[in-house]
Coordinates of C-alpha atoms and ligand atoms in Angstrom, one line a residue:
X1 CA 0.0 0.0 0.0
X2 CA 1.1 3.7 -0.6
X3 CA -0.5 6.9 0.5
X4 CA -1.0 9.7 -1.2
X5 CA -0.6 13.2 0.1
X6 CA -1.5 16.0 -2.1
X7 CA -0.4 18.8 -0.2
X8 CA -2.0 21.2 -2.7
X9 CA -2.3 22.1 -6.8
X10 CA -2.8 24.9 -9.3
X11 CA -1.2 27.2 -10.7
X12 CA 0.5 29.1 -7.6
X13 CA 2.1 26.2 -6.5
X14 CA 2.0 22.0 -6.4
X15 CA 3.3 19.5 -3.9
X16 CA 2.4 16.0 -3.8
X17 CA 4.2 13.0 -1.8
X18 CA 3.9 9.5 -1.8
X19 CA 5.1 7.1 1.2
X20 CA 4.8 3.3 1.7
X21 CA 7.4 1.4 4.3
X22 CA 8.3 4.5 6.3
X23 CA 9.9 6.6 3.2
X24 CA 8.4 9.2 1.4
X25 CA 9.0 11.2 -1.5
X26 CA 8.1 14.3 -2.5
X27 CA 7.0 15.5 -5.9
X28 CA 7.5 18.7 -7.2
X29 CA 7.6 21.3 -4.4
X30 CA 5.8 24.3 -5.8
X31 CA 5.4 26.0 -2.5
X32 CA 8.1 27.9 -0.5
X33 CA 9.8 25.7 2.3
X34 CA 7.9 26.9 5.1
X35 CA 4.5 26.6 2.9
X36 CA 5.4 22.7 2.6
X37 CA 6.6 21.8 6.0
X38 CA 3.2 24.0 7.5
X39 CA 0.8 21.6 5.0
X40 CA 2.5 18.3 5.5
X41 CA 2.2 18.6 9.5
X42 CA -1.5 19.4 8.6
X43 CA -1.8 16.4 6.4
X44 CA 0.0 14.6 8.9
X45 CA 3.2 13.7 6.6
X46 CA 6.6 13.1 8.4
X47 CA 8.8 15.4 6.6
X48 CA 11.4 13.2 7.9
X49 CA 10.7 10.4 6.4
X50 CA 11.6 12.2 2.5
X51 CA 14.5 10.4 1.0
X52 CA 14.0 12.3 -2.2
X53 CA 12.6 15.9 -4.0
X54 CA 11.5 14.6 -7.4
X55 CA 10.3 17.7 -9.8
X56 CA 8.5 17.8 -13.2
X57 CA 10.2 20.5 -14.1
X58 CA 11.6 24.1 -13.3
X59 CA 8.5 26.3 -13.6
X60 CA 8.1 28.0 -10.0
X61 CA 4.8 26.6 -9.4
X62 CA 6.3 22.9 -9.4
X63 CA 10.1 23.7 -8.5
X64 CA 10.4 27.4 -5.8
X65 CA 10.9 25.4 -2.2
X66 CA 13.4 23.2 -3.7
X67 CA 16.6 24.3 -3.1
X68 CA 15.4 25.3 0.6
X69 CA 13.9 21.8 1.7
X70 CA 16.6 19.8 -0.6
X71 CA 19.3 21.4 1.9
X72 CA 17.0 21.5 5.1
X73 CA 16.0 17.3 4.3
X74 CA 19.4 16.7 3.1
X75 CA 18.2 14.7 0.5
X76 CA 18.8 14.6 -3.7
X77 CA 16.5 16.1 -6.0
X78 CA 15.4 14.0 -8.9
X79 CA 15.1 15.8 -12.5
X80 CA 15.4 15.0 -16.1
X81 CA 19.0 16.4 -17.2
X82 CA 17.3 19.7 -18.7
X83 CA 15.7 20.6 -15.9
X84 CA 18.5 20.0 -13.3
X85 CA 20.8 22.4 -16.1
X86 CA 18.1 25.5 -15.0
X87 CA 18.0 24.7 -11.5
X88 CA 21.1 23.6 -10.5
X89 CA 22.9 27.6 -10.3
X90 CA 20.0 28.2 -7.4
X91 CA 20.3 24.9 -5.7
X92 CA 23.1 25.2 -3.7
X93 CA 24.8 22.4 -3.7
X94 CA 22.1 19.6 -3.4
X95 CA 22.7 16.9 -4.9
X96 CA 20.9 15.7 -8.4
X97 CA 19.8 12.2 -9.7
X98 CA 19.0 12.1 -12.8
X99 CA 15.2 10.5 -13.8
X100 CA 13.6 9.8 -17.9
X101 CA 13.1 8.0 -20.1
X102 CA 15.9 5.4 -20.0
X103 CA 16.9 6.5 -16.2
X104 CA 14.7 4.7 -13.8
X105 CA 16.0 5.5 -9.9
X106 CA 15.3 2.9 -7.1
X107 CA 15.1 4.9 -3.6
X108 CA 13.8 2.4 -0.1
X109 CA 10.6 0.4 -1.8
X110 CA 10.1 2.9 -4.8
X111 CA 11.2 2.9 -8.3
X112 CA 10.5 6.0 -9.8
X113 CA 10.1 6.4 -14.1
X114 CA 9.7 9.3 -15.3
X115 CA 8.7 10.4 -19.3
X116 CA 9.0 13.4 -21.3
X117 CA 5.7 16.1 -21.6
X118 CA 4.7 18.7 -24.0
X119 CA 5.1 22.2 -22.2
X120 CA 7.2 24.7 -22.5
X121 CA 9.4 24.1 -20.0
X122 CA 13.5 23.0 -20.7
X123 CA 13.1 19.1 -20.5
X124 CA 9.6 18.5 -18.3
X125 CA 8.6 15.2 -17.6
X126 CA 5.5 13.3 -16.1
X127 CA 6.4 10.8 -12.9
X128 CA 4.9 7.6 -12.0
X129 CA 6.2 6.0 -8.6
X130 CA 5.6 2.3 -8.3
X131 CA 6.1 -0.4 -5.7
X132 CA 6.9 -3.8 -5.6
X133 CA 3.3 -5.0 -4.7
X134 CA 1.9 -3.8 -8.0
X135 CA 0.3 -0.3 -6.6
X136 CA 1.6 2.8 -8.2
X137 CA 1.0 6.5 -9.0
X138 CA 1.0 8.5 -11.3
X139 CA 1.6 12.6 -11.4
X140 CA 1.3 14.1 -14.6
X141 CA 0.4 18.3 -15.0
X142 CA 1.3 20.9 -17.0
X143 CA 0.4 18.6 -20.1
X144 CA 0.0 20.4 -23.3
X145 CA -1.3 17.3 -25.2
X146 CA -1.4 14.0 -23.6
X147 CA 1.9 12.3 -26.2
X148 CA 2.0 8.5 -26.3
X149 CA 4.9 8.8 -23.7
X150 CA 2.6 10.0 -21.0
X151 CA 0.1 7.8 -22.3
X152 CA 2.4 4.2 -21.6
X153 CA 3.6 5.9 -18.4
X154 CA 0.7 6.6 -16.9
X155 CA -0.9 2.9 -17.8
X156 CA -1.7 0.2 -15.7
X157 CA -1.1 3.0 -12.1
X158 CA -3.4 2.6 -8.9
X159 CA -3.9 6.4 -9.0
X160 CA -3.6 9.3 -10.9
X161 CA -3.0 12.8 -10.3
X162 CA -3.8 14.6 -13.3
X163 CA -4.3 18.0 -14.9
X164 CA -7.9 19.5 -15.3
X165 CA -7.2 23.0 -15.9
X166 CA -9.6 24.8 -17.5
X167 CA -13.1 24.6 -18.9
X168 CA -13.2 25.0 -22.7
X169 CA -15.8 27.9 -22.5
X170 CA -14.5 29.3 -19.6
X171 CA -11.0 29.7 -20.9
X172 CA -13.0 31.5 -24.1
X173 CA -15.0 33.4 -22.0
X174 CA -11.8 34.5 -19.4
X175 CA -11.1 37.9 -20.8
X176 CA -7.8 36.5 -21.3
X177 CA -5.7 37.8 -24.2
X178 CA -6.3 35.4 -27.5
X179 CA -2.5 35.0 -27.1
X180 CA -2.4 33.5 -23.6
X181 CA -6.1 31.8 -24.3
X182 CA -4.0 30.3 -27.3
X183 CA -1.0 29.4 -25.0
X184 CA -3.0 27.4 -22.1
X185 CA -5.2 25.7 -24.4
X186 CA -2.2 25.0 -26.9
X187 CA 0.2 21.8 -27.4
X188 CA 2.8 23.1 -24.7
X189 CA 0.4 24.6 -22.1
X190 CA -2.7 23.0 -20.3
X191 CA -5.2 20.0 -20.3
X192 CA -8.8 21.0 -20.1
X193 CA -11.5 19.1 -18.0
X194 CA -12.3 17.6 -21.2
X195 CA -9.1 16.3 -22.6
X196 CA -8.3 15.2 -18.7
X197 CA -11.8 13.4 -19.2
X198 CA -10.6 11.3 -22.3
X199 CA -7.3 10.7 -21.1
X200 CA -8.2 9.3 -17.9
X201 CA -11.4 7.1 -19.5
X202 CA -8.5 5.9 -21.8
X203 CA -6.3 4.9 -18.9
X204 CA -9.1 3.3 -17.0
X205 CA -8.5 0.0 -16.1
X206 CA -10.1 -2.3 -13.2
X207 CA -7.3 -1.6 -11.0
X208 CA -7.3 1.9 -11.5
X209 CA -8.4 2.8 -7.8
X210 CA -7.8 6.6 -7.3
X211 CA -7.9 9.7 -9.1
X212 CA -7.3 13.1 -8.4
X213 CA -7.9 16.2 -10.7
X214 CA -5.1 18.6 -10.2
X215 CA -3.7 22.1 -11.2
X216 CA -7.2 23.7 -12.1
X217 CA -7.4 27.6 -12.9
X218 CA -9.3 29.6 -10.8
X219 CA -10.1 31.7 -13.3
X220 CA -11.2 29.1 -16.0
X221 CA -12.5 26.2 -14.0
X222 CA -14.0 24.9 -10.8
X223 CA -14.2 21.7 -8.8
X224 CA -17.7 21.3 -9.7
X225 CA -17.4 21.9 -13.1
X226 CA -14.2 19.2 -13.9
X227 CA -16.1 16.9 -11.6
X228 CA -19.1 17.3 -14.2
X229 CA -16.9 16.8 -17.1
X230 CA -14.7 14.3 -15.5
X231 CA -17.2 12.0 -13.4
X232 CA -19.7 11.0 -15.9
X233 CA -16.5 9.7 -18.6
X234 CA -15.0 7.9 -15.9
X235 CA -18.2 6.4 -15.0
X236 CA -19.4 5.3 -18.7
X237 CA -16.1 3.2 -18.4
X238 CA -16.7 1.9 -15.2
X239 CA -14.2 3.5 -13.0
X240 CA -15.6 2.3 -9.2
X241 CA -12.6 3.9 -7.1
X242 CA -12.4 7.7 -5.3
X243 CA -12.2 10.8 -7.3
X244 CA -10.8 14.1 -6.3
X245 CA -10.2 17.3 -6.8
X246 CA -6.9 18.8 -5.1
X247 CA -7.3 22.5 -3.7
X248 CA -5.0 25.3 -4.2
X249 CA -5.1 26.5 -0.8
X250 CA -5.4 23.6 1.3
X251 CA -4.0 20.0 1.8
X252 CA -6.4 17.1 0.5
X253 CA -6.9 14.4 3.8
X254 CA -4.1 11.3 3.0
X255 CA -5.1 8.9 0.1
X256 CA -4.3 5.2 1.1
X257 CA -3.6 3.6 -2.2
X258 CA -4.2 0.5 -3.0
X259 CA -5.2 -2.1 -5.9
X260 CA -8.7 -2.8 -5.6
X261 CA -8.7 -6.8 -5.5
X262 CA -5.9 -7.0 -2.6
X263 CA -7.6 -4.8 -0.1
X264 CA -10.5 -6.7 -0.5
X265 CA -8.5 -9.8 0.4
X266 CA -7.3 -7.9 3.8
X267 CA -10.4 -7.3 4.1
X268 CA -11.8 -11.0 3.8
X269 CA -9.1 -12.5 5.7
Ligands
LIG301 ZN1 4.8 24.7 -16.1
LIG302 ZN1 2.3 24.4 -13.5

């Protein structure tokens, strides 16, 4: 089993963790030091227990507390080599292991996989974190369009967090400049609760036991609406687990994954 923290998403800043065996990991760390250590003692999650700061890329929103908490935890920050090229001048000193396509890390009971994204970002990358009992998850934002990369990463996980961030009409409707409307809803900028909706009903598989909608725009999208566009594809395929939506300003409550068929087994015995 794995649990889930999602420590909070959107566009002014995104932290997740995942822990199983007394060792967590962090990814991305969007929020200043402080920010992170205050949510995780309100979710409950041991900063302690971090062995490792993996980041999707260098965009402040995923990347700003982690030169601070990579020296404070005294742990290596995982990046694709791109990404670690940006950061690395304001990281002082921590140390970097490199994670894509063909560099898998193995840290306590996690191998983590990582896969390239289309976004303008220097070398972003979608993560999925798996363990040796078959559970996994999957964190994949800042998506322009879901490639066939992101697609076979994020296959065959126990839970996804993934992008919903914006509402077609809403992003029309924004008062946004075209140029911007045309740069969140392009191939290097944002999925919107529909896109989110195929990808996910596309990914759906019996195991598939969690999901969490993440990095939604306040200004083009609500909980209530992804969960309208999201719910209904999920249910046509016959998705039966917990879906979410993370909050910008708040911690969700932990997410105890686990693949649907062995909990019931616990459960039994
Ligand atoms: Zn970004
Ligand atoms: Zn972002």
């Amino acid at each position: 089993m794995m649990r889930l923290y999602v420590l909070g998403s959107g566009s002014r800043g995104n932290c997740c963790a995942v822990e199983a065996d007394g060792v967590a990991i962090l990814l991305d760390a969007g929020f200043s030091a402080r920010e992170i250590e205050r949510r995780s003692e309100t979710a409950g999650l041991d900063l302690a227990r971090v062995r490792a700061i993996a980041l999707t890329h260098e965009h402040g929103d995923h990347a700003c507390g982690a030169p601070r908490l990579a020296q404070r935890l005294g742990v290596p920050v995982l990046t694709a080599a791109g990404t670690w090229e940006r950061l690395a001048p304001g990281m002082g000193g921590a140390t970097h292991r490199p994670v894509g396509l063909r560099t898998t890390v193995e840290l306590g009971p996690f191998r983590i996989e990582a896969c390239p994204t289309s976004h303008d970002a220097a070398d972003p990358v979608a993560l999925a974190v798996r363990t040796a009992d078959g559970t996994g998850v999957g964190v994949a934002y800042d998506l322009g369009r879901p490639t066939a990369a992101v697609r076979y990463l994020l296959r065959n996980l126990t839970a996804l967090v993934l992008e919903a961030n914006h509402d077609e009409v809403q992003l029309r409707t924004s008062g946004y400049p075209p140029v911007v409307q045309r740069r969140i809803a392009g191939s290097d900028g944002h999925l919107s609760n529909r896109a989110a909706a195929e990808l996910l009903a596309e990914l759906h598989h019996p195991d598939l036991a969690v999901v969490v909608l993440a990095h939604l725009s306040q200004r083009c999208n609500s909980a209530a609406d992804a969960l309208a566009t999201v719910g209904p594809a999920l249910r046509r395929v016959g998705f039966g687990g917990a879906l979410h939506v993370a909050a910008q300003d708040a911690p969700l409550a932990p997410i105890d994954v686990m693949v649907p068929g062995r909990g019931q087994l616990r459960l039994a015995l």
